[in-house]
PDB file of C-alpha atoms and ligand atoms in Angstrom:
ATOM      1  CA  UNK Q   1     -34.886  57.964 -20.337  1.00 82.00           C
ATOM      2  CA  UNK Q   2     -33.741  55.723 -17.519  1.00 90.00           C
ATOM      3  CA  UNK Q   3     -35.059  52.663 -19.567  1.00 91.00           C
ATOM      4  CA  UNK Q   4     -32.916  50.240 -17.928  1.00 92.00           C
ATOM      5  CA  UNK Q   5     -33.803  51.246 -14.412  1.00 94.00           C
ATOM      6  CA  UNK Q   6     -37.621  51.238 -15.212  1.00 95.00           C
ATOM      7  CA  UNK Q   7     -37.325  47.711 -16.574  1.00 95.00           C
ATOM      8  CA  UNK Q   8     -35.521  46.361 -13.731  1.00 96.00           C
ATOM      9  CA  UNK Q   9     -37.893  48.023 -11.198  1.00 96.00           C
ATOM     10  CA  UNK Q  10     -40.862  46.856 -12.854  1.00 96.00           C
ATOM     11  CA  UNK Q  11     -39.393  43.207 -12.809  1.00 95.00           C
ATOM     12  CA  UNK Q  12     -38.758  43.522  -9.022  1.00 96.00           C
ATOM     13  CA  UNK Q  13     -42.613  44.613  -8.585  1.00 96.00           C
ATOM     14  CA  UNK Q  14     -43.806  41.754 -10.640  1.00 95.00           C
ATOM     15  CA  UNK Q  15     -42.467  39.446  -7.689  1.00 91.00           C
ATOM     16  CA  UNK Q  16     -44.975  41.087  -5.531  1.00 92.00           C
ATOM     17  CA  UNK Q  17     -47.921  41.759  -7.538  1.00 90.00           C
ATOM     18  CA  UNK Q  18     -50.369  38.948  -6.413  1.00 88.00           C
ATOM     19  CA  UNK Q  19     -49.467  38.551  -2.749  1.00 90.00           C
ATOM     20  CA  UNK Q  20     -52.195  38.880  -0.254  1.00 90.00           C
ATOM     21  CA  UNK Q  21     -50.305  40.760   2.266  1.00 90.00           C
ATOM     22  CA  UNK Q  22     -46.806  42.083   2.671  1.00 93.00           C
ATOM     23  CA  UNK Q  23     -44.363  40.055   4.752  1.00 94.00           C
ATOM     24  CA  UNK Q  24     -40.576  40.282   5.426  1.00 94.00           C
ATOM     25  CA  UNK Q  25     -40.167  36.995   3.253  1.00 94.00           C
ATOM     26  CA  UNK Q  26     -42.113  38.135   0.172  1.00 93.00           C
ATOM     27  CA  UNK Q  27     -40.437  41.620  -0.038  1.00 95.00           C
ATOM     28  CA  UNK Q  28     -36.978  40.079   0.309  1.00 96.00           C
ATOM     29  CA  UNK Q  29     -36.606  39.209  -3.354  1.00 95.00           C
ATOM     30  CA  UNK Q  30     -38.058  42.373  -4.727  1.00 96.00           C
ATOM     31  CA  UNK Q  31     -35.990  44.636  -2.447  1.00 97.00           C
ATOM     32  CA  UNK Q  32     -32.993  42.578  -3.471  1.00 97.00           C
ATOM     33  CA  UNK Q  33     -33.502  43.504  -7.053  1.00 97.00           C
ATOM     34  CA  UNK Q  34     -34.519  47.024  -6.258  1.00 97.00           C
ATOM     35  CA  UNK Q  35     -31.161  47.446  -4.607  1.00 97.00           C
ATOM     36  CA  UNK Q  36     -29.444  45.717  -7.680  1.00 96.00           C
ATOM     37  CA  UNK Q  37     -31.356  47.920 -10.104  1.00 96.00           C
ATOM     38  CA  UNK Q  38     -30.365  51.045  -8.312  1.00 96.00           C
ATOM     39  CA  UNK Q  39     -26.608  49.981  -8.024  1.00 96.00           C
ATOM     40  CA  UNK Q  40     -26.371  49.225 -11.872  1.00 95.00           C
ATOM     41  CA  UNK Q  41     -28.006  52.663 -12.430  1.00 94.00           C
ATOM     42  CA  UNK Q  42     -24.933  54.062 -10.602  1.00 94.00           C
ATOM     43  CA  UNK Q  43     -26.867  55.544  -7.593  1.00 94.00           C
ATOM     44  CA  UNK Q  44     -24.741  56.477  -4.855  1.00 92.00           C
ATOM     45  CA  UNK Q  45     -24.351  53.263  -2.424  1.00 93.00           C
ATOM     46  CA  UNK Q  46     -25.386  55.174   0.803  1.00 93.00           C
ATOM     47  CA  UNK Q  47     -28.690  56.168  -0.947  1.00 94.00           C
ATOM     48  CA  UNK Q  48     -29.375  52.602  -2.067  1.00 96.00           C
ATOM     49  CA  UNK Q  49     -28.997  51.339   1.501  1.00 96.00           C
ATOM     50  CA  UNK Q  50     -31.083  53.964   3.103  1.00 96.00           C
ATOM     51  CA  UNK Q  51     -33.658  53.769   0.246  1.00 96.00           C
ATOM     52  CA  UNK Q  52     -34.135  50.099   0.482  1.00 97.00           C
ATOM     53  CA  UNK Q  53     -34.301  50.039   4.320  1.00 97.00           C
ATOM     54  CA  UNK Q  54     -36.847  52.743   4.266  1.00 97.00           C
ATOM     55  CA  UNK Q  55     -39.015  50.804   1.732  1.00 97.00           C
ATOM     56  CA  UNK Q  56     -38.708  47.602   3.977  1.00 96.00           C
ATOM     57  CA  UNK Q  57     -39.760  49.522   6.966  1.00 96.00           C
ATOM     58  CA  UNK Q  58     -42.748  51.273   5.377  1.00 96.00           C
ATOM     59  CA  UNK Q  59     -43.870  48.193   3.535  1.00 95.00           C
ATOM     60  CA  UNK Q  60     -43.964  46.088   6.708  1.00 94.00           C
ATOM     61  CA  UNK Q  61     -45.646  48.939   8.706  1.00 91.00           C
ATOM     62  CA  UNK Q  62     -48.156  49.737   6.326  1.00 85.00           C
ATOM     63  CA  UNK Q  63     -51.786  49.705   7.130  1.00 82.00           C
ATOM     64  CA  UNK Q  64     -54.087  47.444   5.123  1.00 77.00           C
ATOM     65  CA  UNK Q  65     -55.816  49.527   2.519  1.00 80.00           C
ATOM     66  CA  UNK Q  66     -59.076  49.284   0.735  1.00 80.00           C
ATOM     67  CA  UNK Q  67     -58.073  51.341  -2.255  1.00 84.00           C
ATOM     68  CA  UNK Q  68     -54.768  49.565  -2.881  1.00 89.00           C
ATOM     69  CA  UNK Q  69     -53.805  45.867  -2.938  1.00 91.00           C
ATOM     70  CA  UNK Q  70     -50.439  45.045  -1.237  1.00 92.00           C
ATOM     71  CA  UNK Q  71     -48.521  45.136  -4.646  1.00 93.00           C
ATOM     72  CA  UNK Q  72     -49.785  48.626  -5.427  1.00 94.00           C
ATOM     73  CA  UNK Q  73     -49.100  49.889  -1.925  1.00 94.00           C
ATOM     74  CA  UNK Q  74     -45.441  48.598  -2.437  1.00 95.00           C
ATOM     75  CA  UNK Q  75     -45.115  50.443  -5.542  1.00 96.00           C
ATOM     76  CA  UNK Q  76     -46.503  53.432  -4.136  1.00 95.00           C
ATOM     77  CA  UNK Q  77     -43.966  53.288  -1.144  1.00 96.00           C
ATOM     78  CA  UNK Q  78     -41.142  53.099  -3.715  1.00 97.00           C
ATOM     79  CA  UNK Q  79     -42.665  56.061  -5.661  1.00 97.00           C
ATOM     80  CA  UNK Q  80     -42.784  58.121  -2.560  1.00 97.00           C
ATOM     81  CA  UNK Q  81     -39.245  57.203  -1.500  1.00 96.00           C
ATOM     82  CA  UNK Q  82     -38.089  58.173  -5.169  1.00 97.00           C
ATOM     83  CA  UNK Q  83     -39.823  61.529  -4.865  1.00 97.00           C
ATOM     84  CA  UNK Q  84     -37.741  62.039  -1.641  1.00 96.00           C
ATOM     85  CA  UNK Q  85     -34.275  61.249  -2.980  1.00 95.00           C
ATOM     86  CA  UNK Q  86     -35.108  63.484  -6.178  1.00 96.00           C
ATOM     87  CA  UNK Q  87     -35.735  66.327  -3.871  1.00 96.00           C
ATOM     88  CA  UNK Q  88     -39.345  66.242  -2.663  1.00 94.00           C
ATOM     89  CA  UNK Q  89     -40.747  69.345  -4.587  1.00 95.00           C
ATOM     90  CA  UNK Q  90     -39.885  71.533  -7.528  1.00 96.00           C
ATOM     91  CA  UNK Q  91     -37.798  74.266  -6.579  1.00 95.00           C
ATOM     92  CA  UNK Q  92     -38.009  77.819  -8.237  1.00 94.00           C
ATOM     93  CA  UNK Q  93     -35.414  80.093  -9.238  1.00 97.00           C
ATOM     94  CA  UNK Q  94     -35.366  83.153  -6.788  1.00 95.00           C
ATOM     95  CA  UNK Q  95     -35.808  86.093  -9.320  1.00 97.00           C
ATOM     96  CA  UNK Q  96     -37.627  89.149  -9.012  1.00 96.00           C
ATOM     97  CA  UNK Q  97     -38.906  90.814 -12.107  1.00 94.00           C
ATOM     98  CA  UNK Q  98     -38.377  94.501 -10.650  1.00 95.00           C
ATOM     99  CA  UNK Q  99     -34.656  94.036 -10.147  1.00 96.00           C
ATOM    100  CA  UNK Q 100     -31.386  92.922 -12.176  1.00 98.00           C
ATOM    101  CA  UNK Q 101     -31.215  89.339 -11.206  1.00 98.00           C
ATOM    102  CA  UNK Q 102     -27.798  87.567 -11.758  1.00 98.00           C
ATOM    103  CA  UNK Q 103     -27.436  83.925 -12.731  1.00 98.00           C
ATOM    104  CA  UNK Q 104     -24.072  82.313 -12.930  1.00 98.00           C
ATOM    105  CA  UNK Q 105     -23.819  79.166 -14.890  1.00 98.00           C
ATOM    106  CA  UNK Q 106     -20.756  76.955 -13.869  1.00 97.00           C
ATOM    107  CA  UNK Q 107     -19.780  73.329 -14.595  1.00 96.00           C
ATOM    108  CA  UNK Q 108     -17.139  71.301 -16.565  1.00 94.00           C
ATOM    109  CA  UNK Q 109     -16.425  72.006 -20.206  1.00 93.00           C
ATOM    110  CA  UNK Q 110     -18.806  69.788 -22.151  1.00 94.00           C
ATOM    111  CA  UNK Q 111     -21.374  69.599 -19.533  1.00 96.00           C
ATOM    112  CA  UNK Q 112     -23.798  71.544 -21.748  1.00 96.00           C
ATOM    113  CA  UNK Q 113     -23.385  74.888 -19.938  1.00 97.00           C
ATOM    114  CA  UNK Q 114     -23.453  77.120 -22.885  1.00 96.00           C
ATOM    115  CA  UNK Q 115     -26.386  75.338 -24.423  1.00 97.00           C
ATOM    116  CA  UNK Q 116     -28.172  75.416 -21.191  1.00 98.00           C
ATOM    117  CA  UNK Q 117     -27.514  79.219 -20.728  1.00 98.00           C
ATOM    118  CA  UNK Q 118     -29.474  79.684 -24.099  1.00 98.00           C
ATOM    119  CA  UNK Q 119     -32.125  77.204 -23.081  1.00 98.00           C
ATOM    120  CA  UNK Q 120     -32.695  78.941 -19.961  1.00 98.00           C
ATOM    121  CA  UNK Q 121     -32.609  82.508 -21.478  1.00 98.00           C
ATOM    122  CA  UNK Q 122     -35.472  81.224 -23.821  1.00 98.00           C
ATOM    123  CA  UNK Q 123     -37.171  79.668 -20.770  1.00 98.00           C
ATOM    124  CA  UNK Q 124     -37.015  82.938 -18.975  1.00 98.00           C
ATOM    125  CA  UNK Q 125     -38.041  85.168 -21.795  1.00 98.00           C
ATOM    126  CA  UNK Q 126     -41.140  83.096 -22.242  1.00 97.00           C
ATOM    127  CA  UNK Q 127     -41.914  83.747 -18.620  1.00 96.00           C
ATOM    128  CA  UNK Q 128     -41.672  87.475 -19.306  1.00 97.00           C
ATOM    129  CA  UNK Q 129     -38.160  88.258 -18.151  1.00 98.00           C
ATOM    130  CA  UNK Q 130     -35.669  90.310 -20.158  1.00 98.00           C
ATOM    131  CA  UNK Q 131     -32.520  88.117 -20.140  1.00 98.00           C
ATOM    132  CA  UNK Q 132     -29.040  89.254 -21.278  1.00 98.00           C
ATOM    133  CA  UNK Q 133     -26.517  86.492 -22.252  1.00 98.00           C
ATOM    134  CA  UNK Q 134     -22.707  87.048 -21.080  1.00 98.00           C
ATOM    135  CA  UNK Q 135     -19.921  85.280 -22.493  1.00 97.00           C
ATOM    136  CA  UNK Q 136     -17.333  84.749 -19.752  1.00 97.00           C
ATOM    137  CA  UNK Q 137     -15.366  82.063 -21.062  1.00 94.00           C
ATOM    138  CA  UNK Q 138     -12.545  83.986 -22.516  1.00 92.00           C
ATOM    139  CA  UNK Q 139     -10.073  81.269 -23.049  1.00 89.00           C
ATOM    140  CA  UNK Q 140     -11.915  79.584 -25.732  1.00 87.00           C
ATOM    141  CA  UNK Q 141     -12.665  82.110 -28.492  1.00 86.00           C
ATOM    142  CA  UNK Q 142     -15.073  79.373 -29.919  1.00 92.00           C
ATOM    143  CA  UNK Q 143     -17.156  79.488 -26.701  1.00 92.00           C
ATOM    144  CA  UNK Q 144     -17.865  83.174 -27.146  1.00 94.00           C
ATOM    145  CA  UNK Q 145     -18.749  82.593 -30.736  1.00 95.00           C
ATOM    146  CA  UNK Q 146     -21.038  79.669 -29.627  1.00 95.00           C
ATOM    147  CA  UNK Q 147     -22.926  81.875 -27.150  1.00 96.00           C
ATOM    148  CA  UNK Q 148     -23.454  84.407 -29.849  1.00 97.00           C
ATOM    149  CA  UNK Q 149     -25.026  81.554 -32.093  1.00 97.00           C
ATOM    150  CA  UNK Q 150     -27.095  80.533 -29.087  1.00 96.00           C
ATOM    151  CA  UNK Q 151     -28.246  84.036 -28.431  1.00 98.00           C
ATOM    152  CA  UNK Q 152     -29.414  84.477 -32.104  1.00 98.00           C
ATOM    153  CA  UNK Q 153     -31.174  81.257 -32.107  1.00 97.00           C
ATOM    154  CA  UNK Q 154     -33.376  82.015 -28.954  1.00 98.00           C
ATOM    155  CA  UNK Q 155     -33.503  85.725 -29.860  1.00 98.00           C
ATOM    156  CA  UNK Q 156     -31.702  86.874 -26.754  1.00 98.00           C
ATOM    157  CA  UNK Q 157     -29.083  89.647 -26.958  1.00 98.00           C
ATOM    158  CA  UNK Q 158     -25.525  88.648 -26.058  1.00 98.00           C
ATOM    159  CA  UNK Q 159     -23.386  91.251 -24.026  1.00 98.00           C
ATOM    160  CA  UNK Q 160     -20.538  92.619 -26.420  1.00 97.00           C
ATOM    161  CA  UNK Q 161     -17.226  91.985 -24.337  1.00 96.00           C
ATOM    162  CA  UNK Q 162     -15.032  93.944 -26.878  1.00 95.00           C
ATOM    163  CA  UNK Q 163     -11.582  93.580 -26.264  1.00 94.00           C
ATOM    164  CA  UNK Q 164     -11.816  92.833 -22.454  1.00 95.00           C
ATOM    165  CA  UNK Q 165     -10.712  89.276 -21.708  1.00 95.00           C
ATOM    166  CA  UNK Q 166     -11.105  89.587 -17.835  1.00 97.00           C
ATOM    167  CA  UNK Q 167     -14.063  87.506 -16.724  1.00 97.00           C
ATOM    168  CA  UNK Q 168     -14.708  89.659 -13.591  1.00 98.00           C
ATOM    169  CA  UNK Q 169     -14.699  92.961 -15.439  1.00 98.00           C
ATOM    170  CA  UNK Q 170     -16.723  91.401 -18.210  1.00 98.00           C
ATOM    171  CA  UNK Q 171     -19.413  90.190 -15.638  1.00 98.00           C
ATOM    172  CA  UNK Q 172     -19.319  93.553 -13.944  1.00 98.00           C
ATOM    173  CA  UNK Q 173     -19.586  95.515 -16.971  1.00 98.00           C
ATOM    174  CA  UNK Q 174     -22.473  93.267 -18.241  1.00 98.00           C
ATOM    175  CA  UNK Q 175     -24.597  93.799 -15.103  1.00 98.00           C
ATOM    176  CA  UNK Q 176     -24.025  97.483 -15.378  1.00 98.00           C
ATOM    177  CA  UNK Q 177     -25.265  97.434 -18.891  1.00 98.00           C
ATOM    178  CA  UNK Q 178     -28.169  95.111 -17.996  1.00 98.00           C
ATOM    179  CA  UNK Q 179     -29.173  97.894 -15.272  1.00 98.00           C
ATOM    180  CA  UNK Q 180     -28.710 100.721 -17.826  1.00 98.00           C
ATOM    181  CA  UNK Q 181     -30.784  99.059 -20.529  1.00 97.00           C
ATOM    182  CA  UNK Q 182     -33.552  97.343 -18.468  1.00 97.00           C
ATOM    183  CA  UNK Q 183     -32.684  93.759 -18.780  1.00 98.00           C
ATOM    184  CA  UNK Q 184     -33.714  91.969 -15.640  1.00 97.00           C
ATOM    185  CA  UNK Q 185     -31.738  88.773 -15.786  1.00 98.00           C
ATOM    186  CA  UNK Q 186     -28.112  88.424 -16.448  1.00 98.00           C
ATOM    187  CA  UNK Q 187     -27.110  84.965 -17.463  1.00 98.00           C
ATOM    188  CA  UNK Q 188     -23.283  84.486 -17.221  1.00 98.00           C
ATOM    189  CA  UNK Q 189     -21.780  81.647 -18.990  1.00 98.00           C
ATOM    190  CA  UNK Q 190     -18.530  81.010 -17.168  1.00 97.00           C
ATOM    191  CA  UNK Q 191     -15.499  79.097 -18.450  1.00 94.00           C
ATOM    192  CA  UNK Q 192     -15.278  75.459 -17.929  1.00 90.00           C
ATOM    193  CA  UNK Q 193     -12.289  73.017 -17.669  1.00 86.00           C
ATOM    194  CA  UNK Q 194     -11.925  69.508 -18.453  1.00 83.00           C
ATOM    195  CA  UNK Q 195     -11.163  69.007 -14.859  1.00 83.00           C
ATOM    196  CA  UNK Q 196     -11.604  71.172 -11.705  1.00 81.00           C
ATOM    197  CA  UNK Q 197      -8.491  73.314 -11.009  1.00 88.00           C
ATOM    198  CA  UNK Q 198      -7.687  75.941  -8.481  1.00 91.00           C
ATOM    199  CA  UNK Q 199      -7.374  78.484 -11.091  1.00 91.00           C
ATOM    200  CA  UNK Q 200     -10.937  77.967 -12.445  1.00 92.00           C
ATOM    201  CA  UNK Q 201     -12.323  77.934  -8.891  1.00 94.00           C
ATOM    202  CA  UNK Q 202     -10.518  81.132  -8.040  1.00 95.00           C
ATOM    203  CA  UNK Q 203     -12.006  82.818 -11.166  1.00 96.00           C
ATOM    204  CA  UNK Q 204     -15.515  81.686 -10.398  1.00 97.00           C
ATOM    205  CA  UNK Q 205     -15.093  82.782  -6.689  1.00 97.00           C
ATOM    206  CA  UNK Q 206     -13.798  86.308  -8.141  1.00 98.00           C
ATOM    207  CA  UNK Q 207     -16.829  86.635 -10.486  1.00 98.00           C
ATOM    208  CA  UNK Q 208     -19.169  85.722  -7.577  1.00 98.00           C
ATOM    209  CA  UNK Q 209     -17.676  88.108  -5.332  1.00 98.00           C
ATOM    210  CA  UNK Q 210     -17.963  90.951  -7.766  1.00 98.00           C
ATOM    211  CA  UNK Q 211     -21.460  90.431  -8.888  1.00 98.00           C
ATOM    212  CA  UNK Q 212     -23.179  88.538  -6.066  1.00 98.00           C
ATOM    213  CA  UNK Q 213     -25.347  86.127  -8.110  1.00 98.00           C
ATOM    214  CA  UNK Q 214     -29.041  85.503  -7.089  1.00 98.00           C
ATOM    215  CA  UNK Q 215     -28.545  81.955  -8.534  1.00 98.00           C
ATOM    216  CA  UNK Q 216     -25.299  79.730  -9.135  1.00 98.00           C
ATOM    217  CA  UNK Q 217     -26.325  76.866 -11.331  1.00 98.00           C
ATOM    218  CA  UNK Q 218     -24.138  73.964 -11.998  1.00 97.00           C
ATOM    219  CA  UNK Q 219     -24.582  72.321 -15.035  1.00 97.00           C
ATOM    220  CA  UNK Q 220     -23.683  68.660 -15.273  1.00 96.00           C
ATOM    221  CA  UNK Q 221     -24.100  65.815 -17.758  1.00 96.00           C
ATOM    222  CA  UNK Q 222     -26.240  63.242 -16.415  1.00 95.00           C
ATOM    223  CA  UNK Q 223     -24.723  60.530 -18.465  1.00 94.00           C
ATOM    224  CA  UNK Q 224     -21.545  60.649 -16.364  1.00 92.00           C
ATOM    225  CA  UNK Q 225     -23.211  59.242 -13.359  1.00 90.00           C
ATOM    226  CA  UNK Q 226     -21.231  59.197 -10.153  1.00 90.00           C
ATOM    227  CA  UNK Q 227     -18.589  61.619 -11.573  1.00 91.00           C
ATOM    228  CA  UNK Q 228     -21.218  64.019 -12.191  1.00 91.00           C
ATOM    229  CA  UNK Q 229     -22.161  63.933  -8.461  1.00 91.00           C
ATOM    230  CA  UNK Q 230     -18.570  64.048  -7.540  1.00 92.00           C
ATOM    231  CA  UNK Q 231     -17.831  67.305  -9.481  1.00 93.00           C
ATOM    232  CA  UNK Q 232     -21.140  68.758  -8.147  1.00 93.00           C
ATOM    233  CA  UNK Q 233     -19.957  68.133  -4.577  1.00 92.00           C
ATOM    234  CA  UNK Q 234     -16.445  69.622  -5.439  1.00 92.00           C
ATOM    235  CA  UNK Q 235     -18.066  72.843  -6.890  1.00 94.00           C
ATOM    236  CA  UNK Q 236     -20.558  73.007  -3.973  1.00 95.00           C
ATOM    237  CA  UNK Q 237     -17.586  73.108  -1.539  1.00 94.00           C
ATOM    238  CA  UNK Q 238     -16.044  76.190  -3.251  1.00 94.00           C
ATOM    239  CA  UNK Q 239     -19.211  78.085  -4.447  1.00 96.00           C
ATOM    240  CA  UNK Q 240     -22.772  78.600  -2.740  1.00 96.00           C
ATOM    241  CA  UNK Q 241     -24.533  76.592  -5.446  1.00 97.00           C
ATOM    242  CA  UNK Q 242     -28.240  77.192  -5.480  1.00 98.00           C
ATOM    243  CA  UNK Q 243     -29.129  74.275  -7.772  1.00 97.00           C
ATOM    244  CA  UNK Q 244     -28.437  71.957 -10.514  1.00 97.00           C
ATOM    245  CA  UNK Q 245     -29.182  71.758 -14.208  1.00 98.00           C
ATOM    246  CA  UNK Q 246     -29.005  68.024 -15.236  1.00 97.00           C
ATOM    247  CA  UNK Q 247     -28.203  67.862 -18.933  1.00 97.00           C
ATOM    248  CA  UNK Q 248     -28.504  65.170 -21.446  1.00 97.00           C
ATOM    249  CA  UNK Q 249     -31.013  63.276 -19.628  1.00 95.00           C
ATOM    250  CA  UNK Q 250     -32.483  62.255 -23.081  1.00 94.00           C
ATOM    251  CA  UNK Q 251     -29.354  59.855 -23.528  1.00 93.00           C
ATOM    252  CA  UNK Q 252     -29.384  58.659 -19.984  1.00 91.00           C
ATOM    253  CA  UNK Q 253     -30.570  54.987 -19.491  1.00 87.00           C
ATOM    254  CA  UNK Q 254     -29.463  54.714 -15.976  1.00 90.00           C
ATOM    255  CA  UNK Q 255     -30.310  57.717 -13.829  1.00 92.00           C
ATOM    256  CA  UNK Q 256     -27.714  57.380 -11.205  1.00 93.00           C
ATOM    257  CA  UNK Q 257     -26.833  61.142 -11.312  1.00 93.00           C
ATOM    258  CA  UNK Q 258     -30.437  62.227 -11.049  1.00 94.00           C
ATOM    259  CA  UNK Q 259     -30.985  60.060  -8.156  1.00 95.00           C
ATOM    260  CA  UNK Q 260     -27.817  61.123  -6.057  1.00 94.00           C
ATOM    261  CA  UNK Q 261     -27.133  64.623  -6.577  1.00 94.00           C
ATOM    262  CA  UNK Q 262     -29.655  66.112  -4.313  1.00 94.00           C
ATOM    263  CA  UNK Q 263     -28.602  63.574  -1.478  1.00 92.00           C
ATOM    264  CA  UNK Q 264     -24.947  64.064  -1.969  1.00 90.00           C
ATOM    265  CA  UNK Q 265     -24.875  67.949  -2.342  1.00 92.00           C
ATOM    266  CA  UNK Q 266     -28.134  69.043  -0.704  1.00 94.00           C
ATOM    267  CA  UNK Q 267     -28.749  71.150  -3.746  1.00 96.00           C
ATOM    268  CA  UNK Q 268     -31.945  70.765  -5.776  1.00 97.00           C
ATOM    269  CA  UNK Q 269     -32.009  69.982  -9.473  1.00 97.00           C
ATOM    270  CA  UNK Q 270     -33.737  72.994 -10.755  1.00 98.00           C
ATOM    271  CA  UNK Q 271     -33.927  72.088 -14.574  1.00 98.00           C
ATOM    272  CA  UNK Q 272     -33.158  69.227 -16.813  1.00 97.00           C
ATOM    273  CA  UNK Q 273     -31.859  69.368 -20.495  1.00 98.00           C
ATOM    274  CA  UNK Q 274     -33.670  66.610 -22.433  1.00 97.00           C
ATOM    275  CA  UNK Q 275     -32.258  67.263 -25.924  1.00 97.00           C
ATOM    276  CA  UNK Q 276     -29.964  69.388 -28.227  1.00 95.00           C
ATOM    277  CA  UNK Q 277     -32.909  71.733 -29.187  1.00 97.00           C
ATOM    278  CA  UNK Q 278     -33.268  74.980 -27.110  1.00 96.00           C
ATOM    279  CA  UNK Q 279     -36.849  73.935 -26.160  1.00 97.00           C
ATOM    280  CA  UNK Q 280     -35.567  70.605 -24.774  1.00 98.00           C
ATOM    281  CA  UNK Q 281     -35.452  72.039 -21.291  1.00 98.00           C
ATOM    282  CA  UNK Q 282     -37.805  71.417 -18.588  1.00 97.00           C
ATOM    283  CA  UNK Q 283     -38.340  72.527 -14.969  1.00 97.00           C
ATOM    284  CA  UNK Q 284     -37.446  69.696 -12.617  1.00 97.00           C
ATOM    285  CA  UNK Q 285     -40.528  68.091 -10.716  1.00 98.00           C
ATOM    286  CA  UNK Q 286     -39.256  64.992  -8.394  1.00 97.00           C
ATOM    287  CA  UNK Q 287     -42.961  63.550  -8.471  1.00 97.00           C
ATOM    288  CA  UNK Q 288     -43.123  63.580 -12.350  1.00 96.00           C
ATOM    289  CA  UNK Q 289     -39.612  62.229 -12.598  1.00 95.00           C
ATOM    290  CA  UNK Q 290     -40.384  59.407 -10.034  1.00 96.00           C
ATOM    291  CA  UNK Q 291     -43.578  58.378 -12.095  1.00 96.00           C
ATOM    292  CA  UNK Q 292     -41.457  58.398 -15.259  1.00 93.00           C
ATOM    293  CA  UNK Q 293     -38.947  56.221 -13.584  1.00 94.00           C
ATOM    294  CA  UNK Q 294     -41.529  53.754 -12.594  1.00 94.00           C
ATOM    295  CA  UNK Q 295     -42.959  53.774 -16.310  1.00 88.00           C
TER     296      UNK Q 295
HETATM  297  P1  GDP N 301     -20.128  73.324 -22.606  1.00 59.84           P
HETATM  298  O1  GDP N 301     -18.848  73.047 -23.043  1.00 59.84           O
HETATM  299  O2  GDP N 301     -20.351  73.004 -21.053  1.00 59.84           O
HETATM  300  O3  GDP N 301     -20.856  74.673 -22.709  1.00 59.84           O
HETATM  301  O4  GDP N 301     -21.174  72.592 -23.463  1.00 59.84           O
HETATM  302  P2  GDP N 301     -22.056  72.635 -24.636  1.00 59.84           P
HETATM  303  O5  GDP N 301     -23.188  73.660 -24.272  1.00 59.84           O
HETATM  304  O6  GDP N 301     -21.312  73.246 -25.750  1.00 59.84           O
HETATM  305  O7  GDP N 301     -22.616  71.502 -24.956  1.00 59.84           O
HETATM  306  C1  GDP N 301     -21.865  70.187 -25.420  1.00 59.84           C
HETATM  307  C2  GDP N 301     -22.452  69.229 -26.215  1.00 59.84           C
HETATM  308  O8  GDP N 301     -23.711  68.679 -25.498  1.00 59.84           O
HETATM  309  C3  GDP N 301     -23.306  70.126 -27.323  1.00 59.84           C
HETATM  310  O9  GDP N 301     -23.211  69.016 -28.483  1.00 59.84           O
HETATM  311  C4  GDP N 301     -24.656  70.121 -27.005  1.00 59.84           C
HETATM  312  O10 GDP N 301     -25.535  70.092 -28.162  1.00 59.84           O
HETATM  313  C5  GDP N 301     -24.855  69.025 -26.011  1.00 59.84           C
HETATM  314  N1  GDP N 301     -26.188  68.996 -25.194  1.00 59.84           N
HETATM  315  C6  GDP N 301     -26.255  69.891 -24.165  1.00 59.84           C
HETATM  316  N2  GDP N 301     -27.305  69.729 -23.694  1.00 59.84           N
HETATM  317  C7  GDP N 301     -27.958  68.567 -24.072  1.00 59.84           C
HETATM  318  C8  GDP N 301     -29.046  67.874 -23.752  1.00 59.84           C
HETATM  319  O11 GDP N 301     -29.737  67.970 -22.646  1.00 59.84           O
HETATM  320  N3  GDP N 301     -29.241  66.743 -24.498  1.00 59.84           N
HETATM  321  C9  GDP N 301     -28.431  66.292 -25.514  1.00 59.84           C
HETATM  322  N4  GDP N 301     -28.689  65.286 -26.110  1.00 59.84           N
HETATM  323  N5  GDP N 301     -27.399  67.026 -25.877  1.00 59.84           N
HETATM  324  C10 GDP N 301     -26.918  68.218 -25.142  1.00 59.84           C
END
């Protein structure tokens, strides 16, 4: 994960390793390399600018430490700035076991929405919740079938939509069934499209109005870099997103989406997908991710 970025940042750190103290001159080259590494990782340019300026200021202002040498201090500053752009602290889902919680999964087709719905159901089940999966992508019969397969694999019931092909009424009926049968989390797998269009957004807004979700999670393929961030921002304008599920991190050597999405949308990454298996799903921890990035 993020191997290229990790290698490049470590190269930058090598330049400052043995210095006796941090000066404007000896951090110039490492800072330039950090800037390049982030740009090559496809991090939003505004973040890159702010990030490197902040590191510079902090590095030059840092007190001499007994515990850390100047090189280590510099790395710590970079680490702390990474934690900041990644979202500072881990954010929990706002769910209460005693009520019927509703989670809407939204995102573009192929982003990993259906897979993530299943992964999330398995994750919540492990935490003691009783989830119900709901197929609301009525345009692609294959998507409905796929959710059934997913449900079976993670041993979570899938709402039977019968002949209904209206996503709003499906969502409404599913929530009612959950209430009647004692499920406390309804996970609605909404339709995705290859591109954002008005019709899709209207449908999502209609579902949102009908079921008033506790969480609206935007699933996005981390390998699509700044396109991922753009689509997140576009969805966020239309729907009150509560968080992001960043998928396919296992195949992402660059990390630009992970490092940009919180800054651009203001919405936290809540989970990451790290493989095709249903257990390849983790709660997102900015500090752990920062440490991983630094290698
Ligand atoms: P949807 O169209 O948004 O519902 O996307 P799918 O859930 O069908 O996922 C599209 C493809 O991405 C499938 O082949 C999934 O197995 C794959 N996928 C989803 N999440 C991950 C992940 O975290 N890592 C990897 N490697 N593949 C993933």
